[in-house]
PDB file of C-alpha atoms in Angstrom:
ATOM      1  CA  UNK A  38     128.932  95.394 118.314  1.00  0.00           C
ATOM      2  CA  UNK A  39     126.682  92.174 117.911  1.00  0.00           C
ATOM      3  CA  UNK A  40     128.325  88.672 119.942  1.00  0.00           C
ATOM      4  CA  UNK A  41     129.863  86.613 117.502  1.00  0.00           C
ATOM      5  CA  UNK A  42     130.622  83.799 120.075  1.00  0.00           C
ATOM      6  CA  UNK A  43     128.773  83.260 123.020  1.00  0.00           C
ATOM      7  CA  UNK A  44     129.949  80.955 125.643  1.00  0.00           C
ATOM      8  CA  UNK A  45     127.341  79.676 128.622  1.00  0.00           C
ATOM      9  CA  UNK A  46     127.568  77.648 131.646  1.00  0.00           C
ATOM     10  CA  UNK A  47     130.949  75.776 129.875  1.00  0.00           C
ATOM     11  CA  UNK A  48     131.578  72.939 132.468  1.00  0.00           C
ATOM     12  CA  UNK A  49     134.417  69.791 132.004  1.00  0.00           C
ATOM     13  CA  UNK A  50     135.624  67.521 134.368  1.00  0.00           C
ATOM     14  CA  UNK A  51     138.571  65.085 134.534  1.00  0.00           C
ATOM     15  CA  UNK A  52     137.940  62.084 136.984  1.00  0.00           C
ATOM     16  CA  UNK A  53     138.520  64.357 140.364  1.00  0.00           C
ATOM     17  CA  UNK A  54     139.831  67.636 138.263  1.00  0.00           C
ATOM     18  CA  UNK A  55     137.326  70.342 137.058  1.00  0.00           C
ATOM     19  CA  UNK A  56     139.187  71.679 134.340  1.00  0.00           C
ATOM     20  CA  UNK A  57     136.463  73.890 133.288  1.00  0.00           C
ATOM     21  CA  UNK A  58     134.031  74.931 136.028  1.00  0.00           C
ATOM     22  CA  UNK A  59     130.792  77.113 134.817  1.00  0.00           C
ATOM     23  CA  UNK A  60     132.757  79.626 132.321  1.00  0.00           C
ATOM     24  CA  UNK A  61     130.684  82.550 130.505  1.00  0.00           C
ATOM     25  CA  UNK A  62     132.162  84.707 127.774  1.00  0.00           C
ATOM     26  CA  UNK A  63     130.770  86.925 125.086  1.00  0.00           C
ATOM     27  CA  UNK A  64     133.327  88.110 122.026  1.00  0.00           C
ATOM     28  CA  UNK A  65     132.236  90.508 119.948  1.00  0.00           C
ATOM     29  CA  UNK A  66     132.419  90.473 116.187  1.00  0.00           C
ATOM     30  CA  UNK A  67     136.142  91.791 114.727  1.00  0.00           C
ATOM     31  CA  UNK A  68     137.238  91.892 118.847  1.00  0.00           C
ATOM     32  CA  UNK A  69     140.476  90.494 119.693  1.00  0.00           C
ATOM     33  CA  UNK A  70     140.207  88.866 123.326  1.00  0.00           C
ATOM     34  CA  UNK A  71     142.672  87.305 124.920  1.00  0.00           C
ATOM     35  CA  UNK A  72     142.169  84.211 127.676  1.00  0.00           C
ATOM     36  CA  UNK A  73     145.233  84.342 130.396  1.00  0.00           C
ATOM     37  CA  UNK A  74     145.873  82.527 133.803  1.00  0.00           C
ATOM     38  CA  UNK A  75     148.537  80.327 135.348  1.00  0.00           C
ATOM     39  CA  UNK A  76     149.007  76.397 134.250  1.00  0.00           C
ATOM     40  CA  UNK A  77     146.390  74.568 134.861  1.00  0.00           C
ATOM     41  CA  UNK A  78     143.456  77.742 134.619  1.00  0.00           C
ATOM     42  CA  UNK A  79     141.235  75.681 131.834  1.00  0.00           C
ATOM     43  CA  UNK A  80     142.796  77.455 128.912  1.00  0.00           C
ATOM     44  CA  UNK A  81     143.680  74.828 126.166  1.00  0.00           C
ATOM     45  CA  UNK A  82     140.727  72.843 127.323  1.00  0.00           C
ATOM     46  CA  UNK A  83     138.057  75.462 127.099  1.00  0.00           C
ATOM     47  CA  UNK A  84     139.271  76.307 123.496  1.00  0.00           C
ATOM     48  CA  UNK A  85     139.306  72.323 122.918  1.00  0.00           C
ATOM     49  CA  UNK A  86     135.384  72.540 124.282  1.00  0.00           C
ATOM     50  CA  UNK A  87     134.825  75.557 121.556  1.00  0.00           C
ATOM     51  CA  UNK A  88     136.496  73.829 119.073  1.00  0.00           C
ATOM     52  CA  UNK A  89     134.522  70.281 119.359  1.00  0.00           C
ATOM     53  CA  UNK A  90     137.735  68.562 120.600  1.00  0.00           C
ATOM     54  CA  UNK A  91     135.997  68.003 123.734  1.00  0.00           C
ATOM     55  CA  UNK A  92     132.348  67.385 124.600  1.00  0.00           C
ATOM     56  CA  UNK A  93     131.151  70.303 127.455  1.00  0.00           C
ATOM     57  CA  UNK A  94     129.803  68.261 130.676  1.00  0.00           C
ATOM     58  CA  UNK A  95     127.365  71.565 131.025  1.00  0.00           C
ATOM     59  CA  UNK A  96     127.013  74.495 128.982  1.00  0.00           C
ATOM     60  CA  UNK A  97     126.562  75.512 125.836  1.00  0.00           C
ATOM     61  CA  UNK A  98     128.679  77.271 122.743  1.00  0.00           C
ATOM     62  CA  UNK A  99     126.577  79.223 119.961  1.00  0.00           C
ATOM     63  CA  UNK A 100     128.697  80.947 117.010  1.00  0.00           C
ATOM     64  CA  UNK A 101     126.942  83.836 115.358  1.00  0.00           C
ATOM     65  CA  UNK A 102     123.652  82.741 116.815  1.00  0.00           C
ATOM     66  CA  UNK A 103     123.966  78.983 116.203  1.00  0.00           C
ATOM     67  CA  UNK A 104     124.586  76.336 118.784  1.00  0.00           C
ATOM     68  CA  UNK A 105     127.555  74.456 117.870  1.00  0.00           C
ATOM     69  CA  UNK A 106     128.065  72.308 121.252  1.00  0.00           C
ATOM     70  CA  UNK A 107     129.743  69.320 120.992  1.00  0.00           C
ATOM     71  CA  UNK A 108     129.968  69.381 117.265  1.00  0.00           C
ATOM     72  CA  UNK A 109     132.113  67.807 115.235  1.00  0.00           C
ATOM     73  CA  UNK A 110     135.366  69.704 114.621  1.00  0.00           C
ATOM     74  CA  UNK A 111     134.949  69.470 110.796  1.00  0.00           C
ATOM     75  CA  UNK A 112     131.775  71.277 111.054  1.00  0.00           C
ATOM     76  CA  UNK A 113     132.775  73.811 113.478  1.00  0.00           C
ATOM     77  CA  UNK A 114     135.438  74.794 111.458  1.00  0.00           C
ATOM     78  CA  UNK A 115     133.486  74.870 108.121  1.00  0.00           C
ATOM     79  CA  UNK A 116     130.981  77.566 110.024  1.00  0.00           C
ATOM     80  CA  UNK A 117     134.060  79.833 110.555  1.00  0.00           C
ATOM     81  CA  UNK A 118     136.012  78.764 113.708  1.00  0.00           C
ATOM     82  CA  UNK A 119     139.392  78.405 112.648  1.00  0.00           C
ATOM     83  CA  UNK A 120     142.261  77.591 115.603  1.00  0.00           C
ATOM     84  CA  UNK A 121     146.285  77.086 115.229  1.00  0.00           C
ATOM     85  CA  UNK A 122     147.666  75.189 118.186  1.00  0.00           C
ATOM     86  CA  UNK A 123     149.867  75.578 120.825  1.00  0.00           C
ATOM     87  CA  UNK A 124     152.101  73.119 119.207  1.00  0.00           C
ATOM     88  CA  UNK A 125     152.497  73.266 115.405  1.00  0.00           C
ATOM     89  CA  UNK A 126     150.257  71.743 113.502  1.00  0.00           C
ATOM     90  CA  UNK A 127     151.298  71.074 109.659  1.00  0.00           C
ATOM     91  CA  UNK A 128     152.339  68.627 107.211  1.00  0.00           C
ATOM     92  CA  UNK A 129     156.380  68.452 108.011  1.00  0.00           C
ATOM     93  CA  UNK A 130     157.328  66.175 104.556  1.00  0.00           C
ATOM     94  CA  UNK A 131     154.304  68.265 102.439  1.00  0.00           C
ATOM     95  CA  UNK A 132     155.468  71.830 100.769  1.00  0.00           C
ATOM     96  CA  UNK A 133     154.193  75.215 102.050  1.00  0.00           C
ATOM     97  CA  UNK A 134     151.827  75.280  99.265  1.00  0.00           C
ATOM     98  CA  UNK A 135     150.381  72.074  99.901  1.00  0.00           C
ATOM     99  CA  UNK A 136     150.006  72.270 103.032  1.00  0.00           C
ATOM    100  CA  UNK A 137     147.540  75.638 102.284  1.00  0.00           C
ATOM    101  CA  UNK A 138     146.441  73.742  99.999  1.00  0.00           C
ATOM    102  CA  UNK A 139     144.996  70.992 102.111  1.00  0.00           C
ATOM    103  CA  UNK A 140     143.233  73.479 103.956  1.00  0.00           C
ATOM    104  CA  UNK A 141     142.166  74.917 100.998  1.00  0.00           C
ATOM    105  CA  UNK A 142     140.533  71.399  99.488  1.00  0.00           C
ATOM    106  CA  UNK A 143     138.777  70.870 102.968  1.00  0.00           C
ATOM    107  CA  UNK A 144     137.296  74.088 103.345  1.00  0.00           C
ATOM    108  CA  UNK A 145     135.638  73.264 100.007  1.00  0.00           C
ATOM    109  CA  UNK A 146     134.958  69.767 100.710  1.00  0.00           C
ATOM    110  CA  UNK A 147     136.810  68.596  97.845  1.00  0.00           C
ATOM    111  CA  UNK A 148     138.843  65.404  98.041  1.00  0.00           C
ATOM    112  CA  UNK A 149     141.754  64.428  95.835  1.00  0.00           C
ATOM    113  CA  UNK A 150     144.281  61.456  95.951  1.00  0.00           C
ATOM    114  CA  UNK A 151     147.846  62.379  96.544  1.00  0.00           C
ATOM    115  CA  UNK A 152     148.779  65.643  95.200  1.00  0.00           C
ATOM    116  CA  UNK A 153     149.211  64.824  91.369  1.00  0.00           C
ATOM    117  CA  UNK A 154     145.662  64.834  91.105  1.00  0.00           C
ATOM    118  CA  UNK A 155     144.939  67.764  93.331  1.00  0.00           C
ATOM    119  CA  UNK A 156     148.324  69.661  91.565  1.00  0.00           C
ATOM    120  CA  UNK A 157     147.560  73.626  90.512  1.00  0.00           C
ATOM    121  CA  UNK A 158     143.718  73.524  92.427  1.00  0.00           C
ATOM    122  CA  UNK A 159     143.009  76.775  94.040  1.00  0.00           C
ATOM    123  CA  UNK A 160     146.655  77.702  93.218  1.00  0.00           C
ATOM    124  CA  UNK A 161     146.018  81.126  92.846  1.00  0.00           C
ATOM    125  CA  UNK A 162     143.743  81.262  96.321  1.00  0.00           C
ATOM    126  CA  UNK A 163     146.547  79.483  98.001  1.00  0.00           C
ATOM    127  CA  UNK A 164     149.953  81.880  96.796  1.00  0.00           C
ATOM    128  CA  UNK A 165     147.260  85.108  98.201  1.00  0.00           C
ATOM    129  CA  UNK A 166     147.357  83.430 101.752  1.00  0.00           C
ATOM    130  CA  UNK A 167     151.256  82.669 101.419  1.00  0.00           C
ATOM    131  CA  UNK A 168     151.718  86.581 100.261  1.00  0.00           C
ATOM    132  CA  UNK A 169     149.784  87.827 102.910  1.00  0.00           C
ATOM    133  CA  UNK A 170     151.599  85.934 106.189  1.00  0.00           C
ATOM    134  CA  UNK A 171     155.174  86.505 103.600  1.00  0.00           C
ATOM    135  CA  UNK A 172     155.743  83.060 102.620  1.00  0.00           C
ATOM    136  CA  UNK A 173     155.367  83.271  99.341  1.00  0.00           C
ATOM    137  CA  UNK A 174     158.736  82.981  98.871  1.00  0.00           C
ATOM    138  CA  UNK A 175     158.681  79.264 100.455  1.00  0.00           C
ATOM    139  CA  UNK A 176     155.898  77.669  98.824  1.00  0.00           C
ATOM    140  CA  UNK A 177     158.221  75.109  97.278  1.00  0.00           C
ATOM    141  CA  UNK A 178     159.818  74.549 100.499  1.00  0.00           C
ATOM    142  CA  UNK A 179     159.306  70.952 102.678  1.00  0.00           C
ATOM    143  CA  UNK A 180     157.344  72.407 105.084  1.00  0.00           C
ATOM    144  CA  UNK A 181     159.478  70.650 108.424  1.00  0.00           C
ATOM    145  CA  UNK A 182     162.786  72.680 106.761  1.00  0.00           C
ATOM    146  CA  UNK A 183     160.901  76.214 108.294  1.00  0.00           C
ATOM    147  CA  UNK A 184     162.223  77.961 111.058  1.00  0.00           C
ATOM    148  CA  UNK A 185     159.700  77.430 113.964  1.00  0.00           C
ATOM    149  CA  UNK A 186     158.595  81.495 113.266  1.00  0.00           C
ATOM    150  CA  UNK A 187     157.461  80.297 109.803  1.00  0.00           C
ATOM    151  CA  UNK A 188     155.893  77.307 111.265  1.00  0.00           C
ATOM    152  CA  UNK A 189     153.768  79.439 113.042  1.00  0.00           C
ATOM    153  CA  UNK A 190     153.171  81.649 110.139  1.00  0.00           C
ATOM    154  CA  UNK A 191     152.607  78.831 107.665  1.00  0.00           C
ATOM    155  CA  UNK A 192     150.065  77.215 110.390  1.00  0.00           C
ATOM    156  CA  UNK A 193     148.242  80.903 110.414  1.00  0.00           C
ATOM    157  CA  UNK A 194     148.076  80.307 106.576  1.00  0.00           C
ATOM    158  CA  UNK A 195     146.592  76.679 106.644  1.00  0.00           C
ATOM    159  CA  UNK A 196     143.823  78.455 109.501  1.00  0.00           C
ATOM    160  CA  UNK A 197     142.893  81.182 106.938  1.00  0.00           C
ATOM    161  CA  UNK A 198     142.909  78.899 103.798  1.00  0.00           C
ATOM    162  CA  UNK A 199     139.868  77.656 106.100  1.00  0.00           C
ATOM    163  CA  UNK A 200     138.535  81.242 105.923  1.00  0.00           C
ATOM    164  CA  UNK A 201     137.576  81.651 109.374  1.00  0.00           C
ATOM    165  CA  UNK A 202     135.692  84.132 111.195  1.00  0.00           C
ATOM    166  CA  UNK A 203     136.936  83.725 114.424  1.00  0.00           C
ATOM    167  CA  UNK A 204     140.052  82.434 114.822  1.00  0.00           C
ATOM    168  CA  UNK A 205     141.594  80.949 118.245  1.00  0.00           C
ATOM    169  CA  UNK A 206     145.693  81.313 118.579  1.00  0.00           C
ATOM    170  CA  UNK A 207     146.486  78.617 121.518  1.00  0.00           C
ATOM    171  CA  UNK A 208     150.175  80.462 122.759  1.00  0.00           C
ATOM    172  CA  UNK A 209     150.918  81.917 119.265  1.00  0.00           C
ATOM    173  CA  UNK A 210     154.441  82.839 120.369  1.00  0.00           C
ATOM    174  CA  UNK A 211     155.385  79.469 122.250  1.00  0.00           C
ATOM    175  CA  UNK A 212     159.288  79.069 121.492  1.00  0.00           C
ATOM    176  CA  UNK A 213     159.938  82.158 120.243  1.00  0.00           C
ATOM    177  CA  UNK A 214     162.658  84.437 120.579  1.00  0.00           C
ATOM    178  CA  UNK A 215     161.405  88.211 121.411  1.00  0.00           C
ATOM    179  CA  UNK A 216     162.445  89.455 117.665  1.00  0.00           C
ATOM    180  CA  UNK A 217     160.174  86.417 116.379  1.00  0.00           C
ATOM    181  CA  UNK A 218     157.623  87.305 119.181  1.00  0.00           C
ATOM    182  CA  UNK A 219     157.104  90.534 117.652  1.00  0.00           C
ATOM    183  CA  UNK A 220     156.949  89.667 114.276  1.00  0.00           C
ATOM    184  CA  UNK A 221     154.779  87.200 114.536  1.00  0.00           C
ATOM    185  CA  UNK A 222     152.426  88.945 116.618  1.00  0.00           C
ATOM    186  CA  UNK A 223     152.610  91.813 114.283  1.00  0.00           C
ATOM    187  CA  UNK A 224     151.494  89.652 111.417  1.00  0.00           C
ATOM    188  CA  UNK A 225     148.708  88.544 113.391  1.00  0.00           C
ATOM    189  CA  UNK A 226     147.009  91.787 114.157  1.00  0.00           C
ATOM    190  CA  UNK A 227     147.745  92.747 109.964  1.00  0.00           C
ATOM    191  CA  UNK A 228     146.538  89.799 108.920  1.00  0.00           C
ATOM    192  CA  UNK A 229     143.320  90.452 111.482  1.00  0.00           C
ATOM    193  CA  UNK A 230     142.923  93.993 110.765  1.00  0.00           C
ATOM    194  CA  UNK A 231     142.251  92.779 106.627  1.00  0.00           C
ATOM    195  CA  UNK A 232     140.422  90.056 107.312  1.00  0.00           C
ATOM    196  CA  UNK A 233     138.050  91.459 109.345  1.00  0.00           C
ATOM    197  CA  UNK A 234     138.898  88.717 111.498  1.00  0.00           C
ATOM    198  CA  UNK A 235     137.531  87.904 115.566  1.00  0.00           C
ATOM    199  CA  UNK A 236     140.344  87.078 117.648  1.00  0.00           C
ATOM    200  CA  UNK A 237     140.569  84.429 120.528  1.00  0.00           C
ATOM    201  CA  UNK A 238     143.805  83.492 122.101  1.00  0.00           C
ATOM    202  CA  UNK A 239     145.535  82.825 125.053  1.00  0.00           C
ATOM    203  CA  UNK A 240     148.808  83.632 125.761  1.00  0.00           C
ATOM    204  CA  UNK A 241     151.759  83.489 128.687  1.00  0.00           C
ATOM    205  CA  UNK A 242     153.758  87.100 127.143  1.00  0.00           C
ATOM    206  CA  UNK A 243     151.898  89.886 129.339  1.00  0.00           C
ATOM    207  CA  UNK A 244     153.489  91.976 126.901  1.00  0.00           C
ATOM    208  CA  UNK A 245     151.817  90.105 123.799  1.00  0.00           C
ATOM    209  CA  UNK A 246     148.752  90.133 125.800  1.00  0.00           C
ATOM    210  CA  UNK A 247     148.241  93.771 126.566  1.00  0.00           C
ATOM    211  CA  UNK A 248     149.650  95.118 123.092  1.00  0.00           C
ATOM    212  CA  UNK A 249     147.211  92.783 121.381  1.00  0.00           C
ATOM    213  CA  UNK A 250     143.985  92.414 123.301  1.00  0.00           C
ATOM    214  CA  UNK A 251     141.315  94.905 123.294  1.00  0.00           C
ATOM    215  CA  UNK A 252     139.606  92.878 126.639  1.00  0.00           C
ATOM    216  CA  UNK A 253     141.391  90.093 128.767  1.00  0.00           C
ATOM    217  CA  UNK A 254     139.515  86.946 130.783  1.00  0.00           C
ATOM    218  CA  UNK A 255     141.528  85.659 133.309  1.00  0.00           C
ATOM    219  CA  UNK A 256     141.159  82.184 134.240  1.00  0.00           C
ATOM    220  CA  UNK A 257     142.031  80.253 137.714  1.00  0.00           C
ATOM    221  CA  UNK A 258     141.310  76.942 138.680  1.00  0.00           C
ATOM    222  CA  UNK A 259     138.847  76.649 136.015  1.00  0.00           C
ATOM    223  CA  UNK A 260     136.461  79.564 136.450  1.00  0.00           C
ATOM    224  CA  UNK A 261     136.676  82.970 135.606  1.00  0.00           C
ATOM    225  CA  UNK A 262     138.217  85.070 137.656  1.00  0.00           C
ATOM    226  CA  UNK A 263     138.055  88.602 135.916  1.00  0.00           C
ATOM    227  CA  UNK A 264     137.534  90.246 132.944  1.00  0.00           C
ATOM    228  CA  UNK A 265     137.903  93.676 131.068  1.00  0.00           C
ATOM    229  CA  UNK A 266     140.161  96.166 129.663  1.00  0.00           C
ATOM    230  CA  UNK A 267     144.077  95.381 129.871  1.00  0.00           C
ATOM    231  CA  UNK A 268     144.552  97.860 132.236  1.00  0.00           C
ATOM    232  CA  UNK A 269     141.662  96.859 134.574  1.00  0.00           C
ATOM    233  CA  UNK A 270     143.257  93.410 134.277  1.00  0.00           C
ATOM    234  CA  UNK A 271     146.426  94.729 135.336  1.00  0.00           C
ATOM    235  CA  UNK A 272     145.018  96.655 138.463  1.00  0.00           C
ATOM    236  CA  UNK A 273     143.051  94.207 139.612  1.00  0.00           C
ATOM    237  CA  UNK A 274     143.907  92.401 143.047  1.00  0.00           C
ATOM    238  CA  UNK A 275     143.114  89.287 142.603  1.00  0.00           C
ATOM    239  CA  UNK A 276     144.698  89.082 138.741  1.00  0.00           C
ATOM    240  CA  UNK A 277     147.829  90.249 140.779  1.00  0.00           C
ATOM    241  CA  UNK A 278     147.638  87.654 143.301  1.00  0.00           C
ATOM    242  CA  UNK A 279     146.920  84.119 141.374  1.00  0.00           C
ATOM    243  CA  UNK A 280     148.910  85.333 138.434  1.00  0.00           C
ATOM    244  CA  UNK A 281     150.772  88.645 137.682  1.00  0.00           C
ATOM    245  CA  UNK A 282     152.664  89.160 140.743  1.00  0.00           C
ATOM    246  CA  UNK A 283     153.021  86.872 144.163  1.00  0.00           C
ATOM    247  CA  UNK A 284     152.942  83.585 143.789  1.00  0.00           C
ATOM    248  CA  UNK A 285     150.119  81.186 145.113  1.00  0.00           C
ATOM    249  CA  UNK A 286     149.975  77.154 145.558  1.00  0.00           C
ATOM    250  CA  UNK A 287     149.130  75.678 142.227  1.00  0.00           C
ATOM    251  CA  UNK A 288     146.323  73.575 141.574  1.00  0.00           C
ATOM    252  CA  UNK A 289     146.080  69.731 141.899  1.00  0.00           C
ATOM    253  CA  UNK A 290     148.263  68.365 138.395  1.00  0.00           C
ATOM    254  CA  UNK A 291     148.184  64.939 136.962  1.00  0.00           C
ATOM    255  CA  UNK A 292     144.405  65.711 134.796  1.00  0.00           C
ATOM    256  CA  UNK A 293     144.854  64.907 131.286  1.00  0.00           C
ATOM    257  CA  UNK A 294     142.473  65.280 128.826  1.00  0.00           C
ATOM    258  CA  UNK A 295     141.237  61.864 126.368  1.00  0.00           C
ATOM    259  CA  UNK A 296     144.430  62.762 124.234  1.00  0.00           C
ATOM    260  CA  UNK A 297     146.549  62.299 126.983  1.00  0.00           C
ATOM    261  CA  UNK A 298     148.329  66.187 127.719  1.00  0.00           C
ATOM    262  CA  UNK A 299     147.754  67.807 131.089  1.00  0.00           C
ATOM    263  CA  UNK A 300     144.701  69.955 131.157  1.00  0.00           C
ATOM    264  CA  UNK A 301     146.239  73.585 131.024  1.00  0.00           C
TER     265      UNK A 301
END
């Protein structure tokens, strides 16, 4: 399978805290890879370096051939990167609908003043995205009345009213209950497997991880560690020692990134 994402040399620093220390990774198109280690590995903030949240120190990110270091978010998500966060990102006093909706409008780089003007645009684009992650049913509904489960599936939706070709899931089942663990994870591979959708998302449920990913990095102290199938993951010593089984000293906390959370 050709790379659609192709990470080199990915290097951040924090005052005194490498956060992100020389990562390479390669996904291949329609894979579904997860990124795993303990707090503090480099997750969130490599995925904020893909994303253009961050600016890389070193290193460089090309999607489907094309550099895209350092770019603007906007534009990184208009060339297909799509991410939902590890906290919920949506528009708690807008309705479901509008709320896909906004997505929607900014994937096609249309503006509108408040929603009278925009009211009925792409209507029938948006209620396909609701149907497919089963919120259909909801699109009237304020969108901070949803359970936290259809948070998450509602934030999915605003990501693929973006169509993306990659999409990154920053701990998709954060807060959830195993029953909504399941579910939701469920959707995701469906809603993958008709999209022809590339997966990228890290993840603290081993179980999510190795019923979801076809191959796992595993990050520590900001480098990568290992990398392969689940099960060589799982067999691997030092995967075992800094994060699936006995416990080692945790790295140096306190490094926040310009937003102000703790580098994870």
């Amino acid at each position: 399978m050709s790379a659609l994402l192709e990470i080199e040399g990915l290097s951040k620093r924090f005052g005194g805290l490498q956060a992100v220390d020389g990562v390479d990774l390669t996904v291949a198109v329609g894979e579904r890879r997860a990124v795993i280690g303990p707090n503090g590995a480099g997750k969130t903030t490599l995925f904020n370096l893909i994303t253009g949240y961050l600016r890389p120190d070193a290193g460089r990110v090309r999607f489907d051939g094309a550099d895209v270091t350092g770019k603007p978010t906007h534009r990184i998500a208009q060339a297909g990167i799509g991410r939902a966060f590890q906290i919920t990102s949506i528009f708690p006093g807008l309705t479901v609908f509008e709320n896909v909706q906004l997505g929607r409008l900014a994937q096609r780089r249309e503006t509108a003043r408040p929603f009278g003007v925009a009211a009925g645009r792409h209507a029938g684009e948006v209620n396909d995205i609701l149907d497919s992650v089963r919120l259909a049913g909801l699109a009237g509904e304020r969108a901070g009345n949803l359970s936290h489960g259809d948070q998450r599936a509602l934030e999915l939706a605003i990501s693929l009213a973006l169509e993306p070709r990659l999409l990154l899931l920053d701990e998709p089942t954060a807060g959830m209950a195993p029953a909504e663990t399941d579910q939701a994870m469920r959707l995701v591979r469906r809603i993958a497997e008709e999209r022809g959708l590339t997966l990228l998302f890290c993840e603290h449920d081993m179980e999510v991880v190795f019923g979801t990913a076809d191959r796992v990095l595993v990050m520590h102290e900001g480098k990568a560690l290992a990398e392969g199938v689940p099960d060589e993951v799982r067999a691997n010593p030092d995967v075992q020692r800094v994060y699936l089984g006995e416990e080692v000293a945790q790295r140096p906390t306190g490094g926040r990134d310009p937003d102000g959370e703790e580098v994870a």
